[in-house]
PDB file of C-alpha atoms in Angstrom:
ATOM      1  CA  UNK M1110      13.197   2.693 -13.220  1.00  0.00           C
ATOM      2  CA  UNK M1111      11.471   4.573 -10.468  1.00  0.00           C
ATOM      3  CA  UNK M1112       8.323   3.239 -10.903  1.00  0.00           C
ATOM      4  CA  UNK M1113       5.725   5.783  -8.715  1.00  0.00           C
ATOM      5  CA  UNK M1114       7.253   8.100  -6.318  1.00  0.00           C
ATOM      6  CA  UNK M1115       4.633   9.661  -3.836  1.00  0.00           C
ATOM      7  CA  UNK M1116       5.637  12.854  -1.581  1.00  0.00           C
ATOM      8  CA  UNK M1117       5.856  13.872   1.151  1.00  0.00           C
ATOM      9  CA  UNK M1118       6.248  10.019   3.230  1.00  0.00           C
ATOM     10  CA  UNK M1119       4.560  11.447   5.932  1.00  0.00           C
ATOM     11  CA  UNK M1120       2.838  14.537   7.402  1.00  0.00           C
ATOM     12  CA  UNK M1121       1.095  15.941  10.456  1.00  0.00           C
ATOM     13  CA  UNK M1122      -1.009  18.694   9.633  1.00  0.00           C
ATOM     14  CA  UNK M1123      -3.374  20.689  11.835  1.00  0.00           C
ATOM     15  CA  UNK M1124      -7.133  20.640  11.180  1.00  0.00           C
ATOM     16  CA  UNK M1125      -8.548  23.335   8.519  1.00  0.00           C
ATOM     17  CA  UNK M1126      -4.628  23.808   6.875  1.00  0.00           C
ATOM     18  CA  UNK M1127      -4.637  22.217   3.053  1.00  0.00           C
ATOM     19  CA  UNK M1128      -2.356  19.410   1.314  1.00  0.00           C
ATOM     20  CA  UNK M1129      -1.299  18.518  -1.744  1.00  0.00           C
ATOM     21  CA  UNK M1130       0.187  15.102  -2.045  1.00  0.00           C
ATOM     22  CA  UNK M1131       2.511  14.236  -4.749  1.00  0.00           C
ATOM     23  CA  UNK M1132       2.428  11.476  -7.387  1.00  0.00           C
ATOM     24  CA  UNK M1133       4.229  10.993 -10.192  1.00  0.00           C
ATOM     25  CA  UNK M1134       4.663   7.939 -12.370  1.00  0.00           C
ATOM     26  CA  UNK M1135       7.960   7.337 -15.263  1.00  0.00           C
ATOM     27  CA  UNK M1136       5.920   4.267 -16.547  1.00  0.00           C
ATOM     28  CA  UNK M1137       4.360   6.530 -19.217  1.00  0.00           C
ATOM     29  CA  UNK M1138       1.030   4.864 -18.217  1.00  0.00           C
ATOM     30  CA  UNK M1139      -2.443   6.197 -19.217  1.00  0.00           C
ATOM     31  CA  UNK M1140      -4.503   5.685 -15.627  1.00  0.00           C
ATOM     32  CA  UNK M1141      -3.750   6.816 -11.980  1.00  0.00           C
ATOM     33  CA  UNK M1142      -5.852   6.440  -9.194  1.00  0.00           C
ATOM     34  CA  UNK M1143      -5.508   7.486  -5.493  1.00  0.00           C
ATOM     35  CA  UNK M1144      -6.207   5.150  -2.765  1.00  0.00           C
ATOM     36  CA  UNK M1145      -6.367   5.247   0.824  1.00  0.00           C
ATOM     37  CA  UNK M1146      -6.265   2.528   3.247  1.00  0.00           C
ATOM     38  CA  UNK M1147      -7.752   2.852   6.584  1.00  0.00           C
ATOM     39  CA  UNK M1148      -7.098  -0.597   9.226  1.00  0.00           C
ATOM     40  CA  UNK M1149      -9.887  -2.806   8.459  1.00  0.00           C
ATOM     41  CA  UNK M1150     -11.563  -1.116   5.780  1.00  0.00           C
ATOM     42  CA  UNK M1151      -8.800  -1.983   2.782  1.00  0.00           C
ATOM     43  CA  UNK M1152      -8.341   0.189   0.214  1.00  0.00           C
ATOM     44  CA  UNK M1153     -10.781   2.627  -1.117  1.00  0.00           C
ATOM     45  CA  UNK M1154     -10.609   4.538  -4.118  1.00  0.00           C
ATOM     46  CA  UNK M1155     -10.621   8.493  -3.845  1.00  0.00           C
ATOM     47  CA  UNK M1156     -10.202   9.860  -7.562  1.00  0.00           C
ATOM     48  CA  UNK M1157      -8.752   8.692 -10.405  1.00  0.00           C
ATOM     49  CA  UNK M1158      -7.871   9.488 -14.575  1.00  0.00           C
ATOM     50  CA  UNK M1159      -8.028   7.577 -16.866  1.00  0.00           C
ATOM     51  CA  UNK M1160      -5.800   9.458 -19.186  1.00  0.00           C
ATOM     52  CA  UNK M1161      -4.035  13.002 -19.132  1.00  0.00           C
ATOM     53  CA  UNK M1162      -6.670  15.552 -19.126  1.00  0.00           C
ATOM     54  CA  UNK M1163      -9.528  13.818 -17.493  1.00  0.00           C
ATOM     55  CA  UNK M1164     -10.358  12.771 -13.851  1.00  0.00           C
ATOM     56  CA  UNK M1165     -13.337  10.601 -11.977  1.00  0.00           C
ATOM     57  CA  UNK M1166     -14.743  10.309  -8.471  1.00  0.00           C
ATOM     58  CA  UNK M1167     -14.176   7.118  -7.215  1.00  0.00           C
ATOM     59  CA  UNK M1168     -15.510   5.498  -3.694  1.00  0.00           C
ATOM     60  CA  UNK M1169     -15.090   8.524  -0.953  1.00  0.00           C
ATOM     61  CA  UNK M1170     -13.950  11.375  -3.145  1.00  0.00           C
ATOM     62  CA  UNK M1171     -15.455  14.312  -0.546  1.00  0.00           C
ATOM     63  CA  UNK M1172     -13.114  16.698   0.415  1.00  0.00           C
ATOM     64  CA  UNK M1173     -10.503  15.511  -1.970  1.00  0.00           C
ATOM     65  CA  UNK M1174      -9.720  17.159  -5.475  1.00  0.00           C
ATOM     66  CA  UNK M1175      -7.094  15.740  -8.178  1.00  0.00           C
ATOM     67  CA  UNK M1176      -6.068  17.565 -11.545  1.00  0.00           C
ATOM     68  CA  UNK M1177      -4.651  15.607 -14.293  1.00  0.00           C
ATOM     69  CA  UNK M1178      -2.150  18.479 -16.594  1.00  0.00           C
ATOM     70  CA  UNK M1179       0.105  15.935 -17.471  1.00  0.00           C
ATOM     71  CA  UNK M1180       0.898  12.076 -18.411  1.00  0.00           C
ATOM     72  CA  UNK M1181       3.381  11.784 -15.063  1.00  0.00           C
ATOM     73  CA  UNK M1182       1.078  13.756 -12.492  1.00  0.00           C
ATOM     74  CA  UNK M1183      -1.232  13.245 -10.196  1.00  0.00           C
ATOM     75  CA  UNK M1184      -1.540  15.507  -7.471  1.00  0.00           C
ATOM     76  CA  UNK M1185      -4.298  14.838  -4.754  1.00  0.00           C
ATOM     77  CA  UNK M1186      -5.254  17.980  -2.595  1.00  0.00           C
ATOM     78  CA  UNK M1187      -6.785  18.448   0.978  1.00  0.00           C
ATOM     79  CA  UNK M1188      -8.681  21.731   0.953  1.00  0.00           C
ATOM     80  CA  UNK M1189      -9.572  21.692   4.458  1.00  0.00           C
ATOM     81  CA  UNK M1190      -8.519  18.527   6.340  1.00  0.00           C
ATOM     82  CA  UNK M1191     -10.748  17.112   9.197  1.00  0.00           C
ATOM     83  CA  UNK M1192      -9.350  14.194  11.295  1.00  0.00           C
ATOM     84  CA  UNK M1193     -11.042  11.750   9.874  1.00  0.00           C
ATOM     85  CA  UNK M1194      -8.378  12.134   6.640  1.00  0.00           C
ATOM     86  CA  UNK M1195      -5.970  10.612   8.940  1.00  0.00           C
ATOM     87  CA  UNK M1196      -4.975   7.241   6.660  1.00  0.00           C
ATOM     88  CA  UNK M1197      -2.509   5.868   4.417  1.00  0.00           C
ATOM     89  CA  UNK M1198      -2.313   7.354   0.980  1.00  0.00           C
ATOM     90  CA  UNK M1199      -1.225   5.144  -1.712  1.00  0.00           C
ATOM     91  CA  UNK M1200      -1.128   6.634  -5.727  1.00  0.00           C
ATOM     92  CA  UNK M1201      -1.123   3.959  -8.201  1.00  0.00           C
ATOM     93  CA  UNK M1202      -1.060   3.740 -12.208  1.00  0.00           C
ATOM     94  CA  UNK M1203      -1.951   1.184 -14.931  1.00  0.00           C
ATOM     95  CA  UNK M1204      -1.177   1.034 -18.303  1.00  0.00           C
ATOM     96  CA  UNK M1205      -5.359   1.163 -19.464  1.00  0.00           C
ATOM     97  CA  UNK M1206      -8.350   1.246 -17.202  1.00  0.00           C
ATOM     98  CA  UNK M1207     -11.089  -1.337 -17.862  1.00  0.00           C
ATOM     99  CA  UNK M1208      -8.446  -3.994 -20.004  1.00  0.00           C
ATOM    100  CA  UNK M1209      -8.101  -7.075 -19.401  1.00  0.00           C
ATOM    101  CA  UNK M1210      -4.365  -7.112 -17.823  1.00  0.00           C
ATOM    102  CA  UNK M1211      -5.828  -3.810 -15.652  1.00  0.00           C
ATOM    103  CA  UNK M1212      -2.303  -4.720 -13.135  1.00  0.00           C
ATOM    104  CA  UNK M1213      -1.989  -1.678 -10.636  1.00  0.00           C
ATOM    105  CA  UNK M1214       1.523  -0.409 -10.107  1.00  0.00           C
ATOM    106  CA  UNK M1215       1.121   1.307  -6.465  1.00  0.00           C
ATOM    107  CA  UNK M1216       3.834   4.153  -5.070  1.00  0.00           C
ATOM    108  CA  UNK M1217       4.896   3.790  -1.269  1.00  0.00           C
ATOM    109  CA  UNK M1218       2.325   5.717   0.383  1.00  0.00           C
ATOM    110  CA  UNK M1219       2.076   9.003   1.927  1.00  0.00           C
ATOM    111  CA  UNK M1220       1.092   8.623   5.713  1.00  0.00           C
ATOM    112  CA  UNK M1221      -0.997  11.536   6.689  1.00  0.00           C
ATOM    113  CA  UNK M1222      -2.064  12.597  10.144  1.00  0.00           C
ATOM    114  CA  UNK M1223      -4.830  15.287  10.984  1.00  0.00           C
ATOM    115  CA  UNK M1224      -5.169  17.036  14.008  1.00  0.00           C
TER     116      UNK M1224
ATOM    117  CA  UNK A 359     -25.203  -4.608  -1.449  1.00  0.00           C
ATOM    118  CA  UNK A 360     -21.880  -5.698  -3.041  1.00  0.00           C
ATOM    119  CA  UNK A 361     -18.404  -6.866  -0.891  1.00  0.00           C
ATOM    120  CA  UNK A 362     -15.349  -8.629  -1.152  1.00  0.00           C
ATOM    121  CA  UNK A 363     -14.893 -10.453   2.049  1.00  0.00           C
ATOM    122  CA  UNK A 364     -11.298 -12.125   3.060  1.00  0.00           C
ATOM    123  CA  UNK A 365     -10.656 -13.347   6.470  1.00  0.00           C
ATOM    124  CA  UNK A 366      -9.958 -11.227   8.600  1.00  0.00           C
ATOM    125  CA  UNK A 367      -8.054 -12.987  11.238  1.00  0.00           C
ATOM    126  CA  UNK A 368      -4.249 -13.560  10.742  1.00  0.00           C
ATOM    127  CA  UNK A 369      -3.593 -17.196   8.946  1.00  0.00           C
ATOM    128  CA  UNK A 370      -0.037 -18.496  10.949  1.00  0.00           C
ATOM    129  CA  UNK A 371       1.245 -21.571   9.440  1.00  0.00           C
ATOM    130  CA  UNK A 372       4.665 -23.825   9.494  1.00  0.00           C
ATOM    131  CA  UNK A 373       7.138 -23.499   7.074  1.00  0.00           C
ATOM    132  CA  UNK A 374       7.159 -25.752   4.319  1.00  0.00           C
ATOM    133  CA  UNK A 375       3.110 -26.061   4.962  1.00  0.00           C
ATOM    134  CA  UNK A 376       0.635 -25.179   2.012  1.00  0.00           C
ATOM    135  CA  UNK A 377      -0.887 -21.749   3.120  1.00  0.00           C
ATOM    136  CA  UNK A 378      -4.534 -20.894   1.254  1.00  0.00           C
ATOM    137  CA  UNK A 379      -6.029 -17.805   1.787  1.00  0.00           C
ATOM    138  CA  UNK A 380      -9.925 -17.517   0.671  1.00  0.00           C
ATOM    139  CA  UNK A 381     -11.596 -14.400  -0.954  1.00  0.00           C
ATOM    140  CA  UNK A 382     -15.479 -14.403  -0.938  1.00  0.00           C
ATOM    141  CA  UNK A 383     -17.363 -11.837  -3.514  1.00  0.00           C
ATOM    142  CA  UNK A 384     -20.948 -11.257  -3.615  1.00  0.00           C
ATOM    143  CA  UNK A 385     -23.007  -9.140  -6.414  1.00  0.00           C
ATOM    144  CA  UNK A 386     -20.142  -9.033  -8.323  1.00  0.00           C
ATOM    145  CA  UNK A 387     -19.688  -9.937 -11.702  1.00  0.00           C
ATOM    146  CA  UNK A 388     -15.755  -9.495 -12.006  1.00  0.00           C
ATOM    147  CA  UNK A 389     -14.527 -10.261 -15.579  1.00  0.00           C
ATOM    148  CA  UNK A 390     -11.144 -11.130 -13.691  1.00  0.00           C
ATOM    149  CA  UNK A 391     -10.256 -10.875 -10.229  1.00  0.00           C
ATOM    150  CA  UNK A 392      -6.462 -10.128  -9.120  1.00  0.00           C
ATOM    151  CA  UNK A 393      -4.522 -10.987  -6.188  1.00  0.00           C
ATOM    152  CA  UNK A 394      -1.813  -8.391  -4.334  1.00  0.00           C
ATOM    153  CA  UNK A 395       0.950  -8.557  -1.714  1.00  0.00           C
ATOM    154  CA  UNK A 396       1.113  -6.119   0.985  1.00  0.00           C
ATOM    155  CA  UNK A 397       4.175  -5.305   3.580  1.00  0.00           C
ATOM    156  CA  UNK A 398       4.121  -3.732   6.682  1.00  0.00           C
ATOM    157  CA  UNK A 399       4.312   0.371   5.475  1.00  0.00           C
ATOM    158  CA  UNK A 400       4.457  -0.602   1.714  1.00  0.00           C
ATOM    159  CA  UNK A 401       2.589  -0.361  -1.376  1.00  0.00           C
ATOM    160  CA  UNK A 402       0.682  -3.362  -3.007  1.00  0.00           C
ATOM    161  CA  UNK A 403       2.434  -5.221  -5.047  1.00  0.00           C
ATOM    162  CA  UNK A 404       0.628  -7.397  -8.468  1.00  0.00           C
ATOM    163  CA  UNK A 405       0.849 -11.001  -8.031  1.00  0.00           C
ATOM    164  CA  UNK A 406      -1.529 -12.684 -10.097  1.00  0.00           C
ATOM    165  CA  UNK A 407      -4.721 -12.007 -12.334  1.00  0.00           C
ATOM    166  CA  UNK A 408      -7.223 -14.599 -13.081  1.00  0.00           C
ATOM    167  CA  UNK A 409     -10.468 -14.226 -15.951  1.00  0.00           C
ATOM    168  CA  UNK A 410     -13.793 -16.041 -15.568  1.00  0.00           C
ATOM    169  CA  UNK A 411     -12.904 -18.292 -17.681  1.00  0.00           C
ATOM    170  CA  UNK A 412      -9.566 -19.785 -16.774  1.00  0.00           C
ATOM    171  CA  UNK A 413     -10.359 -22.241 -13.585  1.00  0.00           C
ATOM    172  CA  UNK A 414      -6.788 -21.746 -12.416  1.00  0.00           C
ATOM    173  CA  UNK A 415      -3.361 -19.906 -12.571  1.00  0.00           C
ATOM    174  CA  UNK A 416      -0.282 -20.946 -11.361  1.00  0.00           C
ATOM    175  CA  UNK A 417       3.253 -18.589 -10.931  1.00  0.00           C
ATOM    176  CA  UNK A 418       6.240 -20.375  -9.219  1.00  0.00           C
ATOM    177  CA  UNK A 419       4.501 -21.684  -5.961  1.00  0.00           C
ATOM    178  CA  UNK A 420       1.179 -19.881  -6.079  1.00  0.00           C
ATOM    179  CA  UNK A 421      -1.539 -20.948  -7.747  1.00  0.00           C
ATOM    180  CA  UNK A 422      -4.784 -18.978  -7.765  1.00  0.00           C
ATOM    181  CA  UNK A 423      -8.514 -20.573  -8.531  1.00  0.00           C
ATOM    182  CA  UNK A 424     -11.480 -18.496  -9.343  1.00  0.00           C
ATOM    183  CA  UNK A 425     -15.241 -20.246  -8.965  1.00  0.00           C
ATOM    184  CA  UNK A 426     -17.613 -18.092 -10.792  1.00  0.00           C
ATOM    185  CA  UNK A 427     -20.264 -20.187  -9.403  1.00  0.00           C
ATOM    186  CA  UNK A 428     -19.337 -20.172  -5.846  1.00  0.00           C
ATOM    187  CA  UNK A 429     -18.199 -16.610  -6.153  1.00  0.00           C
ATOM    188  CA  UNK A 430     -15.364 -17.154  -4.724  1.00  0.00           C
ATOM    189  CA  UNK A 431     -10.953 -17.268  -5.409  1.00  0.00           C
ATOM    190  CA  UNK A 432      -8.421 -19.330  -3.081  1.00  0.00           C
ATOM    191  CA  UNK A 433      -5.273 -18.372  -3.077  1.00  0.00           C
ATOM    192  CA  UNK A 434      -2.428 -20.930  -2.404  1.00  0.00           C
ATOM    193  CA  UNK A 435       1.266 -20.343  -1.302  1.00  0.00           C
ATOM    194  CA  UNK A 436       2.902 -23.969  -1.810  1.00  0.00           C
ATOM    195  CA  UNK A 437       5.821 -24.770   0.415  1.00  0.00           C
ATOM    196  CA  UNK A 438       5.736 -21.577   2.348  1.00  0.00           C
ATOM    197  CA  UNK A 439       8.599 -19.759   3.727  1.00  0.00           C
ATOM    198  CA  UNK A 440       8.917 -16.870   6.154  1.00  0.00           C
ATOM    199  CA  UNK A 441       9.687 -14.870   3.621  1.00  0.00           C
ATOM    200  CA  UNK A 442       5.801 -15.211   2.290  1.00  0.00           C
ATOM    201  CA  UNK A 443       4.844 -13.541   5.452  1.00  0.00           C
ATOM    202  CA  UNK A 444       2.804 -10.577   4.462  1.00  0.00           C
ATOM    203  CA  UNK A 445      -0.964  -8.992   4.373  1.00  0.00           C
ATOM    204  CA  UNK A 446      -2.429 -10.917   0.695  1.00  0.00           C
ATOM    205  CA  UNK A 447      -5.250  -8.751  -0.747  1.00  0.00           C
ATOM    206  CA  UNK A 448      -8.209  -9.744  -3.338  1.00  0.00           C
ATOM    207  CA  UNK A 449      -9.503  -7.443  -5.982  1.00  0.00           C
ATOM    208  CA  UNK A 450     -11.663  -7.226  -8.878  1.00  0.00           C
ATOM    209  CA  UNK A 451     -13.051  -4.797 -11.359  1.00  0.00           C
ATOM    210  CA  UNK A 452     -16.574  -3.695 -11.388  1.00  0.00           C
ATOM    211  CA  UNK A 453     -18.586  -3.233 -13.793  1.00  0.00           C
ATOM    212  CA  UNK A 454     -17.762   0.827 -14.023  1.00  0.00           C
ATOM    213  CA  UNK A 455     -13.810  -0.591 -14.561  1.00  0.00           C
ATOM    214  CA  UNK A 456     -12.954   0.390 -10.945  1.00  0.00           C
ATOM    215  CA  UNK A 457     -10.638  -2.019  -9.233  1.00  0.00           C
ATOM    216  CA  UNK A 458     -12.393  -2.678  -5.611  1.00  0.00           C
ATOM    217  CA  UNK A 459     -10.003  -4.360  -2.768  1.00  0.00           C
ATOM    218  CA  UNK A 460     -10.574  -6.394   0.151  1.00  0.00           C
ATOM    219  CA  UNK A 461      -9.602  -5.347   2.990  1.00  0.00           C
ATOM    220  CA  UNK A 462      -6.718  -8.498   2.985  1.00  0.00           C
ATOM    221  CA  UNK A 463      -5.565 -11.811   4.623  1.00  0.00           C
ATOM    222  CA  UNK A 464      -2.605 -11.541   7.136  1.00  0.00           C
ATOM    223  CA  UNK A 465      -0.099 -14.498   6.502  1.00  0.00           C
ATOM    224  CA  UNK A 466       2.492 -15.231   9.046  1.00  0.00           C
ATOM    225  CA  UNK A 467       4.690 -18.251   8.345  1.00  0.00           C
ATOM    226  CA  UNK A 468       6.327 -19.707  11.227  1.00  0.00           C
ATOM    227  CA  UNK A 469      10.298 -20.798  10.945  1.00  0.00           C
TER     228      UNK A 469
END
């Protein structure tokens, strides 16, 4: 089993040019979240869905947009990207949101570089 | 304001030694709180979940405690081994269901 597979594993992209980062998840789980990790600040959540069909702003969602079409996808797109969007990406899925065994099953990141 | 606070500086031990890593919580009411493994360029990875009202947890050689009053989980590796050498994050759920991470322990373990 795959598990989460994120895409591209890394990028440089030059200021003002858009993104879309992959995600997609063969758990068949019902939530996905995007995360990124910046040194000393952990893990911060950008967007997430709770189920196919919806999404929510999480922690520092500016700039960033997610859609939700299917069960398996979760693309997260730069409109516009500004340096400070230089950070680790990391997608993630859990079977529920909000239940007690709310485990996180994270993909291997998608290292992204603004200039 | 609310924040999960973990140690920032780098916890280097001996092999064999009992390593215990300390996450710190304050306005936070976490229903649970769960504990991650990190490596260098990967993704977390679940280790252990603990509720509010379970005292302690144990899987192999970790055991995880969780003081409600003290607001506060420890995190033990028992009989360490290099191979335990990795970046150990805290997290717990808010009361809007969002998971919120520390920003995570760096363990080295010395051969």
């Amino acid at each position: 089993t795959a598990g989460i597979t994120q895409a591209p594993t890394s990028q440089i992209l030059a200021a003002g040019r858009s993104m879309t980062l992959r995600c997609t998840q063969d758990m068949r789980h019902n939530a996905m979240y995007w995360y990124r990790q910046d040194l000393g600040l952990g893990l911060r959540l950008i967007h997430y869905s709770n189920t196919a069909g919806t999404t929510g702003k999480g922690e520092v969602p500016d700039g960033y947009s997610v859609s939700r079409a299917n069960t398996d996808d979760f693309p997260l797109t730069l409109a516009s990207a500004v340096p400070s969007q230089t950070s680790v990406y990391f997608c993630a899925s859990s079977p529920q949101r909000g239940m007690t065994y709310n485990e996180q099953f994270f993909g291997p990141g998608t290292r992204l570089t603004v200039l | 304001s609310q924040k999960i606070e973990q140690n920032s500086e780098a916890l280097n031990i001996q092999e064999g030694k009992t390593a215990t890593l300390t996450c710190n919580y304050t306005n936070y009411s976490p229903a649970y709180l769960q504990w991650y493994r990190q490596d260098p360029g990967r993704g977390p990875v679940f280790l252990l979940l603990i509720r509010e009202n379970e005292k302690e947890k144990r899987k192999e050689r970790l055991k995880v405690t969780f003081d409600t009053t003290l607001k506060q989980s420890l995190f033990h590796i028992t009989a360490s081994q290099p191979a335990d050498s990795a970046t150990y994050l805290c997290a717990l759920e808010d009361s809007s269901y969002k998971l919120i991470f520390g920003s995570g322990t760096r363990l080295l373990v010395r051969p």
